[in-house]
Amino acid sequence: MTSPPACPRCLRTVHPPDLWNSQWRCDEHGDVSPYRVAVSSREQVLLFLAHAAKVPIWVPWPMPVHWFASGVSWAGDDRTGPRATAFAAGGPSPLGGPAELVIIAEEPGIGLGARLAGLPGTDPERIGDRPEEKIEAAGHPTALWPVVCPPDRAAFVGEACGVWLWVVLWPADAATLLLEHLVVQDLRNAQMITSCLPFGADSTHL
């Protein structure tokens, strides 16, 4: 089961295509890719995305110690297929207390990563000339640039497989997780991971 279609930028209800417009539409943001969150059967949703998504489904693997999968969402319609995906995981912050991580892959112009990072607009503005963090994405070192965001979170963005890769963490000091050589795999090429993922409480941020 999934949530009703919503705007990936503001979560408002969207209007479906009709005789005059072939796109889903948000009253605030115009034509958008409808956004949905898996509210049950998250493993089955991940398998669906592994077959249908036009962009990676980035999953930390191996998962950080004592971390668990907490949610999955995507943006896209039946015509285009999923053009953005988000995978959430929760667990203990390296500095103590609970933390949550969301990894987003999206085509330019969707706006899902920007919303989760707490930013206006659809695409990132990089800060500084040099990246501050790196992760390993599908076997390749991937640079991440920090972005200015609300103080309750930390957000980073880079590029992988030709699309944006966002990493957003709550609280902000959970960003120290990225110092632990985070490795992410694309479920489109590693579907067997789905059956091994530990699932826990639902994400509060998707």
PDB file of C-alpha atoms in Angstrom, residues 13 31 64 71:
ATOM      1  CA  THR A  13      -2.421  16.885  -3.209  1.00  0.00           C
ATOM      2  CA  ASP A  31       3.579  20.122 -13.528  1.00  0.00           C
ATOM      3  CA  PRO A  64      25.778   0.445   9.593  1.00  0.00           C
ATOM      4  CA  GLY A  71      11.127   3.739   4.560  1.00  0.00           C
TER       5      GLY A  71
END
